Amino acid sequence: MRKTLTRTVAVLALSAGVLGLGGGIASADEISAPVVVPSHPTGADYVNAWNQSGALLGAGAAGLVSSAWAGAIPSIIQGAAGSLG
């Protein structure tokens, strides 16, 4: 019973990891930091700077999460392999 449960959990965790990696790819195209506002800005300049900053923040957060997730997969596999043996 215990081995079956462990194997089932391992398969579910690996399946979720594969699906999560496939859907968790993000990129920031044509945006560079720091975002520069012109010397005589208009309202649109502030809105554009705000949107670009948000895109950079989102791309950074996505990169952090995918790096952590990529590091978690070997740990999950190693833990599952150790508990099955």
Short mmCIF file of C-alpha atoms in Angstrom, two decimals:
data_model
loop_
_atom_site.label_atom_id
_atom_site.label_comp_id
_atom_site.label_asym_id
_atom_site.label_seq_id
_atom_site.Cartn_x
_atom_site.Cartn_y
_atom_site.Cartn_z
CA MET A 1 0.00 0.00 0.00
CA ARG A 2 2.74 2.44 0.99
CA LYS A 3 4.87 1.76 -2.12
CA THR A 4 1.85 2.16 -4.36
CA LEU A 5 0.96 5.47 -2.75
CA THR A 6 4.55 6.71 -3.03
CA ARG A 7 4.74 5.72 -6.69
CA THR A 8 1.42 7.37 -7.45
CA VAL A 9 2.49 10.61 -5.77
CA ALA A 10 5.82 10.53 -7.62
CA VAL A 11 4.12 10.07 -10.99
CA LEU A 12 1.65 12.88 -10.26
CA ALA A 13 4.44 15.22 -9.14
CA LEU A 14 6.53 14.51 -12.23
CA SER A 15 3.52 14.95 -14.52
CA ALA A 16 2.66 18.27 -12.90
CA GLY A 17 6.30 19.35 -13.25
CA VAL A 18 6.38 18.60 -16.97
CA LEU A 19 3.12 20.46 -17.54
CA GLY A 20 4.31 23.38 -15.40
CA LEU A 21 7.58 23.71 -17.30
CA GLY A 22 5.79 23.65 -20.63
CA GLY A 23 3.48 26.49 -19.65
CA GLY A 24 5.84 28.57 -17.55
CA ILE A 25 8.08 30.12 -20.17
CA ALA A 26 8.15 33.92 -20.21
CA SER A 27 10.23 36.52 -21.99
CA ALA A 28 10.55 40.29 -22.21
CA ASP A 29 10.99 41.18 -25.88
CA GLU A 30 12.66 44.47 -26.77
CA ILE A 31 12.56 45.84 -23.20
CA SER A 32 15.73 46.86 -21.41
CA ALA A 33 16.38 48.12 -17.93
CA PRO A 34 16.45 50.74 -16.58
CA VAL A 35 13.35 52.30 -18.07
CA VAL A 36 14.12 55.92 -19.03
CA VAL A 37 11.56 58.73 -18.93
CA PRO A 38 12.29 61.71 -21.24
CA SER A 39 13.36 65.05 -19.75
CA HIS A 40 9.97 66.67 -20.59
CA PRO A 41 7.59 63.75 -20.08
CA THR A 42 3.95 63.61 -21.03
CA GLY A 43 1.34 61.45 -19.39
CA ALA A 44 1.84 58.80 -22.09
CA ASP A 45 5.57 58.67 -21.27
CA TYR A 46 4.78 57.88 -17.65
CA VAL A 47 2.27 55.22 -18.68
CA ASN A 48 4.79 53.62 -21.05
CA ALA A 49 7.48 53.64 -18.35
CA TRP A 50 5.03 52.09 -15.89
CA ASN A 51 4.06 49.35 -18.37
CA GLN A 52 7.67 48.57 -19.26
CA SER A 53 8.63 48.39 -15.59
CA GLY A 54 5.75 46.01 -14.96
CA ALA A 55 6.87 43.84 -17.88
CA LEU A 56 10.40 43.69 -16.48
CA LEU A 57 9.10 42.82 -13.03
CA GLY A 58 6.89 40.08 -14.46
CA ALA A 59 9.71 38.63 -16.56
CA GLY A 60 12.03 38.65 -13.55
CA ALA A 61 9.45 36.95 -11.35
CA ALA A 62 8.77 34.35 -14.04
CA GLY A 63 12.50 33.70 -14.38
CA LEU A 64 12.86 33.26 -10.64
CA VAL A 65 9.94 30.84 -10.44
CA SER A 66 11.11 28.78 -13.41
CA SER A 67 14.63 28.58 -12.00
CA ALA A 68 13.29 27.41 -8.65
CA TRP A 69 10.99 24.93 -10.40
CA ALA A 70 13.85 23.59 -12.54
CA GLY A 71 15.86 23.04 -9.37
CA ALA A 72 12.93 21.34 -7.64
CA ILE A 73 12.46 18.67 -10.31
CA PRO A 74 15.80 16.88 -9.66
CA SER A 75 15.06 17.01 -5.94
CA ILE A 76 11.62 15.46 -6.48
CA ILE A 77 13.06 12.74 -8.71
CA GLN A 78 15.88 12.00 -6.30
CA GLY A 79 13.48 11.87 -3.36
CA ALA A 80 11.06 9.62 -5.23
CA ALA A 81 13.84 7.31 -6.37
CA GLY A 82 15.21 7.08 -2.84
CA SER A 83 11.85 6.26 -1.31
CA LEU A 84 11.05 3.61 -3.93
CA GLY A 85 14.26 1.69 -3.41
#
